[in-house]
Tab-separated table of N, CA and C in Angstrom:
chain	number	residue	atom	x	y	z
A	1	ALA	N	0.821	-1.191	0.000
A	1	ALA	CA	0.000	0.000	0.000
A	1	ALA	C	0.866	1.257	0.000
A	2	CYS	N	1.955	1.222	0.784
A	2	CYS	CA	2.817	2.410	0.841
A	2	CYS	C	3.406	2.738	-0.524
A	3	LEU	N	3.843	1.727	-1.228
A	3	LEU	CA	4.478	1.940	-2.528
A	3	LEU	C	3.563	2.678	-3.495
A	4	HIS	N	2.249	2.509	-3.327
A	4	HIS	CA	1.277	3.161	-4.199
A	4	HIS	C	0.601	4.354	-3.534
A	5	GLY	N	1.032	4.699	-2.320
A	5	GLY	CA	0.489	5.862	-1.645
A	5	GLY	C	-0.936	5.695	-1.156
A	6	VAL	N	-1.310	4.473	-0.831
A	6	VAL	CA	-2.680	4.203	-0.408
A	6	VAL	C	-2.827	4.419	1.098
A	7	PRO	N	-3.693	5.348	1.510
A	7	PRO	CA	-3.970	5.510	2.940
A	7	PRO	C	-4.558	4.216	3.508
A	8	MET	N	-4.237	3.927	4.752
A	8	MET	CA	-4.620	2.632	5.326
A	8	MET	C	-5.313	2.770	6.670
A	9	ILE	N	-6.160	1.796	6.948
A	9	ILE	CA	-6.680	1.541	8.280
A	9	ILE	C	-6.148	0.155	8.611
A	10	VAL	N	-5.282	0.065	9.617
A	10	VAL	CA	-4.633	-1.195	9.932
A	10	VAL	C	-5.133	-1.733	11.265
A	11	VAL	N	-5.358	-3.046	11.294
A	11	VAL	CA	-5.843	-3.732	12.492
A	11	VAL	C	-4.913	-4.919	12.730
A	12	PRO	N	-3.876	-4.715	13.532
A	12	PRO	CA	-2.936	-5.819	13.762
A	12	PRO	C	-3.605	-6.983	14.489
A	13	TYR	N	-3.338	-8.181	14.014
A	13	TYR	CA	-3.858	-9.397	14.637
A	13	TYR	C	-3.151	-9.573	15.979
A	14	PRO	N	-3.900	-9.657	17.071
A	14	PRO	CA	-3.276	-9.652	18.394
A	14	PRO	C	-2.625	-10.971	18.806
A	15	HIS	N	-2.859	-12.032	18.063
A	15	HIS	CA	-2.340	-13.343	18.456
A	15	HIS	C	-1.221	-13.809	17.527
A	16	ALA	N	-0.427	-12.871	17.080
A	16	ALA	CA	0.648	-13.208	16.140
A	16	ALA	C	2.016	-12.851	16.716
A	17	GLY	N	2.118	-12.876	18.023
A	17	GLY	CA	3.406	-12.588	18.641
A	17	GLY	C	3.799	-11.120	18.613
A	18	GLY	N	2.879	-10.256	18.257
A	18	GLY	CA	3.140	-8.820	18.270
A	18	GLY	C	3.824	-8.271	17.029
A	19	HIS	N	4.206	-9.137	16.082
A	19	HIS	CA	4.937	-8.619	14.925
A	19	HIS	C	4.078	-7.742	14.024
A	20	GLN	N	2.787	-8.001	13.936
A	20	GLN	CA	1.941	-7.143	13.099
A	20	GLN	C	1.844	-5.744	13.693
A	21	ARG	N	1.763	-5.652	15.011
A	21	ARG	CA	1.738	-4.341	15.660
A	21	ARG	C	3.067	-3.616	15.423
A	22	LEU	N	4.173	-4.346	15.524
A	22	LEU	CA	5.483	-3.727	15.291
A	22	LEU	C	5.598	-3.173	13.876
A	23	ASN	N	4.960	-3.823	12.919
A	23	ASN	CA	4.959	-3.321	11.539
A	23	ASN	C	3.988	-2.157	11.369
A	24	ALA	N	2.854	-2.220	12.059
A	24	ALA	CA	1.807	-1.216	11.880
A	24	ALA	C	2.117	0.108	12.584
A	25	GLU	N	2.736	0.043	13.735
A	25	GLU	CA	2.948	1.276	14.515
A	25	GLU	C	3.746	2.344	13.787
A	26	PRO	N	4.882	2.021	13.156
A	26	PRO	CA	5.612	3.086	12.457
A	26	PRO	C	4.832	3.675	11.281
A	27	VAL	N	4.053	2.843	10.604
A	27	VAL	CA	3.254	3.331	9.478
A	27	VAL	C	2.181	4.284	9.990
A	28	ALA	N	1.547	3.915	11.099
A	28	ALA	CA	0.536	4.794	11.698
A	28	ALA	C	1.192	6.074	12.232
A	29	ALA	N	2.346	5.927	12.867
A	29	ALA	CA	3.044	7.101	13.410
A	29	ALA	C	3.459	8.068	12.311
A	30	SER	N	3.717	7.549	11.120
A	30	SER	CA	4.116	8.405	9.999
A	30	SER	C	2.940	9.214	9.453
A	31	GLY	N	1.705	8.775	9.802
A	31	GLY	CA	0.519	9.446	9.276
A	31	GLY	C	-0.081	8.762	8.069
A	32	ALA	N	0.533	7.657	7.632
A	32	ALA	CA	0.041	6.949	6.454
A	32	ALA	C	-1.141	6.044	6.774
A	33	ALA	N	-1.349	5.759	8.063
A	33	ALA	CA	-2.389	4.809	8.451
A	33	ALA	C	-3.020	5.217	9.775
A	34	VAL	N	-4.203	4.698	9.987
A	34	VAL	CA	-4.863	4.773	11.289
A	34	VAL	C	-4.827	3.365	11.849
A	35	LEU	N	-4.295	3.219	13.060
A	35	LEU	CA	-4.198	1.914	13.694
A	35	LEU	C	-5.383	1.737	14.636
A	36	VAL	N	-6.076	0.619	14.495
A	36	VAL	CA	-7.203	0.289	15.363
A	36	VAL	C	-6.888	-1.043	16.023
A	37	ASP	N	-6.927	-1.075	17.347
A	37	ASP	CA	-6.709	-2.333	18.052
A	37	ASP	C	-7.830	-3.304	17.731
A	38	ASP	N	-7.474	-4.573	17.661
A	38	ASP	CA	-8.434	-5.610	17.309
A	38	ASP	C	-9.662	-5.588	18.219
A	39	GLU	N	-9.446	-5.418	19.517
A	39	GLU	CA	-10.584	-5.434	20.441
A	39	GLU	C	-11.491	-4.221	20.276
A	40	ALA	N	-10.988	-3.158	19.654
A	40	ALA	CA	-11.797	-1.957	19.421
A	40	ALA	C	-12.395	-1.934	18.017
A	41	PHE	N	-12.013	-2.910	17.198
A	41	PHE	CA	-12.453	-2.912	15.802
A	41	PHE	C	-13.843	-3.524	15.675
A	42	THR	N	-14.735	-2.737	15.103
A	42	THR	CA	-16.094	-3.193	14.802
A	42	THR	C	-16.469	-2.647	13.425
A	43	THR	N	-17.534	-3.158	12.899
A	43	THR	CA	-18.044	-2.639	11.630
A	43	THR	C	-18.354	-1.160	11.767
A	44	GLU	N	-18.933	-0.790	12.882
A	44	GLU	CA	-19.286	0.612	13.119
A	44	GLU	C	-18.041	1.493	13.175
A	45	ARG	N	-16.968	1.001	13.821
A	45	ARG	CA	-15.720	1.771	13.919
A	45	ARG	C	-15.113	1.955	12.535
A	46	LEU	N	-15.118	0.889	11.741
A	46	LEU	CA	-14.589	0.988	10.381
A	46	LEU	C	-15.385	1.992	9.560
A	47	LEU	N	-16.689	1.894	9.608
A	47	LEU	CA	-17.542	2.813	8.865
A	47	LEU	C	-17.308	4.253	9.307
A	48	ALA	N	-17.176	4.468	10.606
A	48	ALA	CA	-16.924	5.819	11.121
A	48	ALA	C	-15.596	6.362	10.599
A	49	LEU	N	-14.563	5.534	10.592
A	49	LEU	CA	-13.262	5.980	10.086
A	49	LEU	C	-13.316	6.294	8.597
A	50	VAL	N	-13.971	5.446	7.837
A	50	VAL	CA	-14.095	5.687	6.391
A	50	VAL	C	-14.844	6.998	6.159
A	51	ARG	N	-15.934	7.196	6.883
A	51	ARG	CA	-16.717	8.435	6.727
A	51	ARG	C	-15.932	9.665	7.172
A	52	GLU	N	-15.003	9.473	8.091
A	52	GLU	CA	-14.174	10.584	8.572
A	52	GLU	C	-13.042	10.899	7.601
A	53	ILE	N	-12.427	9.872	7.060
A	53	ILE	CA	-11.222	10.056	6.247
A	53	ILE	C	-11.522	10.357	4.784
A	54	VAL	N	-12.399	9.592	4.170
A	54	VAL	CA	-12.596	9.692	2.718
A	54	VAL	C	-13.023	11.083	2.240
A	55	PRO	N	-13.954	11.751	2.906
A	55	PRO	CA	-14.340	13.070	2.384
A	55	PRO	C	-13.334	14.190	2.694
A	56	ASP	N	-12.329	13.889	3.499
A	56	ASP	CA	-11.352	14.899	3.901
A	56	ASP	C	-10.158	14.861	2.949
A	57	ALA	N	-10.251	15.626	1.875
A	57	ALA	CA	-9.222	15.609	0.830
A	57	ALA	C	-7.841	15.963	1.381
A	58	GLU	N	-7.789	16.889	2.309
A	58	GLU	CA	-6.500	17.292	2.884
A	58	GLU	C	-5.874	16.129	3.667
A	59	ARG	N	-6.697	15.442	4.447
A	59	ARG	CA	-6.190	14.303	5.215
A	59	ARG	C	-5.775	13.160	4.296
A	60	LEU	N	-6.593	12.871	3.291
A	60	LEU	CA	-6.232	11.821	2.335
A	60	LEU	C	-4.910	12.134	1.645
A	61	SER	N	-4.733	13.381	1.271
A	61	SER	CA	-3.495	13.785	0.610
A	61	SER	C	-2.301	13.624	1.552
A	62	ALA	N	-2.476	14.016	2.805
A	62	ALA	CA	-1.393	13.873	3.785
A	62	ALA	C	-1.073	12.406	4.026
A	63	MET	N	-2.107	11.558	4.100
A	63	MET	CA	-1.884	10.123	4.289
A	63	MET	C	-1.180	9.529	3.067
A	64	HIS	N	-1.592	9.963	1.880
A	64	HIS	CA	-0.947	9.521	0.636
A	64	HIS	C	0.540	9.884	0.657
A	65	ASP	N	0.825	11.138	0.976
A	65	ASP	CA	2.214	11.599	0.990
A	65	ASP	C	3.038	10.839	2.023
A	66	ALA	N	2.455	10.585	3.197
A	66	ALA	CA	3.158	9.835	4.243
A	66	ALA	C	3.416	8.397	3.806
A	67	ALA	N	2.445	7.804	3.130
A	67	ALA	CA	2.614	6.434	2.634
A	67	ALA	C	3.737	6.378	1.603
A	68	MET	N	3.744	7.332	0.689
A	68	MET	CA	4.796	7.361	-0.326
A	68	MET	C	6.173	7.530	0.325
A	69	ALA	N	6.252	8.358	1.351
A	69	ALA	CA	7.522	8.581	2.041
A	69	ALA	C	7.975	7.326	2.789
A	70	ALA	N	7.021	6.515	3.246
A	70	ALA	CA	7.350	5.292	3.989
A	70	ALA	C	7.681	4.119	3.064
A	71	ALA	N	7.381	4.260	1.793
A	71	ALA	CA	7.578	3.157	0.844
A	71	ALA	C	9.054	2.793	0.730
A	72	LYS	N	9.290	1.532	0.501
A	72	LYS	CA	10.648	1.030	0.314
A	72	LYS	C	10.696	0.271	-1.015
A	73	PRO	N	10.790	1.012	-2.123
A	73	PRO	CA	10.839	0.338	-3.430
A	73	PRO	C	11.995	-0.658	-3.484
A	74	GLY	N	11.722	-1.811	-4.029
A	74	GLY	CA	12.764	-2.823	-4.174
A	74	GLY	C	12.953	-3.707	-2.951
A	75	ALA	N	12.205	-3.469	-1.880
A	75	ALA	CA	12.388	-4.250	-0.654
A	75	ALA	C	12.099	-5.732	-0.874
A	76	ALA	N	11.066	-6.044	-1.625
A	76	ALA	CA	10.725	-7.456	-1.862
A	76	ALA	C	11.861	-8.160	-2.612
A	77	GLN	N	12.453	-7.483	-3.580
A	77	GLN	CA	13.554	-8.074	-4.322
A	77	GLN	C	14.769	-8.277	-3.420
A	78	GLU	N	15.037	-7.311	-2.538
A	78	GLU	CA	16.157	-7.443	-1.608
A	78	GLU	C	15.961	-8.635	-0.680
A	79	ILE	N	14.756	-8.784	-0.166
A	79	ILE	CA	14.464	-9.913	0.723
A	79	ILE	C	14.611	-11.227	-0.028
A	80	ALA	N	14.090	-11.273	-1.247
A	80	ALA	CA	14.207	-12.495	-2.051
A	80	ALA	C	15.673	-12.842	-2.293
A	81	GLN	N	16.496	-11.855	-2.543
A	81	GLN	CA	17.926	-12.103	-2.768
A	81	GLN	C	18.591	-12.647	-1.513
A	82	ILE	N	18.241	-12.112	-0.363
A	82	ILE	CA	18.804	-12.621	0.891
A	82	ILE	C	18.376	-14.066	1.117
A	83	VAL	N	17.102	-14.355	0.871
A	83	VAL	CA	16.610	-15.733	1.027
A	83	VAL	C	17.351	-16.675	0.080
A	84	ARG	N	17.522	-16.254	-1.174
A	84	ARG	CA	18.264	-17.083	-2.137
A	84	ARG	C	19.697	-17.316	-1.664
A	85	SER	N	20.343	-16.249	-1.189
A	85	SER	CA	21.729	-16.361	-0.729
A	85	SER	C	21.847	-17.315	0.439
A	86	VAL	N	20.923	-17.220	1.362
A	86	VAL	CA	20.938	-18.108	2.529
A	86	VAL	C	20.686	-19.544	2.090
A	87	ALA	N	19.738	-19.733	1.181
A	87	ALA	CA	19.410	-21.080	0.716
A	87	ALA	C	20.600	-21.719	-0.001
A	88	VAL	N	21.350	-20.922	-0.738
A	88	VAL	CA	22.469	-21.455	-1.512
A	88	VAL	C	23.723	-21.606	-0.652
A	89	GLY	N	24.000	-20.611	0.165
A	89	GLY	CA	25.276	-20.635	0.876
A	89	GLY	C	25.199	-20.607	2.382
A	90	GLY	N	24.015	-20.701	2.939
A	90	GLY	CA	23.897	-20.601	4.392
A	90	GLY	C	24.045	-19.170	4.839
A	91	LEU	N	24.064	-18.960	6.124
A	91	LEU	CA	24.138	-17.598	6.649
A	91	LEU	C	25.409	-16.886	6.217
A	92	ALA	N	26.506	-17.580	6.143
A	92	ALA	CA	27.760	-16.940	5.735
A	92	ALA	C	27.693	-16.445	4.302
A	93	GLY	N	26.810	-17.054	3.493
A	93	GLY	CA	26.689	-16.657	2.108
A	93	GLY	C	25.667	-15.579	1.863
A	94	SER	N	24.990	-15.097	2.920
A	94	SER	CA	23.957	-14.080	2.717
A	94	SER	C	24.599	-12.746	2.402
A	95	ALA	N	23.863	-11.923	1.712
A	95	ALA	CA	24.361	-10.624	1.282
A	95	ALA	C	24.770	-9.759	2.455
A	96	SER	N	24.060	-9.870	3.586
A	96	SER	CA	24.355	-9.004	4.728
A	96	SER	C	25.171	-9.715	5.797
A	97	GLY	N	25.502	-10.970	5.587
A	97	GLY	CA	26.255	-11.715	6.582
A	97	GLY	C	25.464	-11.975	7.848
A	98	LEU	N	24.140	-12.095	7.696
A	98	LEU	CA	23.274	-12.316	8.842
A	98	LEU	C	23.898	-13.311	9.760
């Protein structure tokens, strides 16, 4: 979503060891997303957020700009290369020497 500048409403899954929250918090802190805790997420909350955000062109634009700034073009390719390197040569063969 960031790569395309898409404003987000993120709801981290609470039973995933916290990694989804760790990914969501910086994106929300940047202004690209609104973070809603799973226990607070309801259909009504989602509808309220959509009704609040979508008609606000200034906010949408700011969220778009924040998402674009948070984007990491080429990240998927970099990760794939590290995985390939590890698979072929083990950790010592990885690009970053993990």
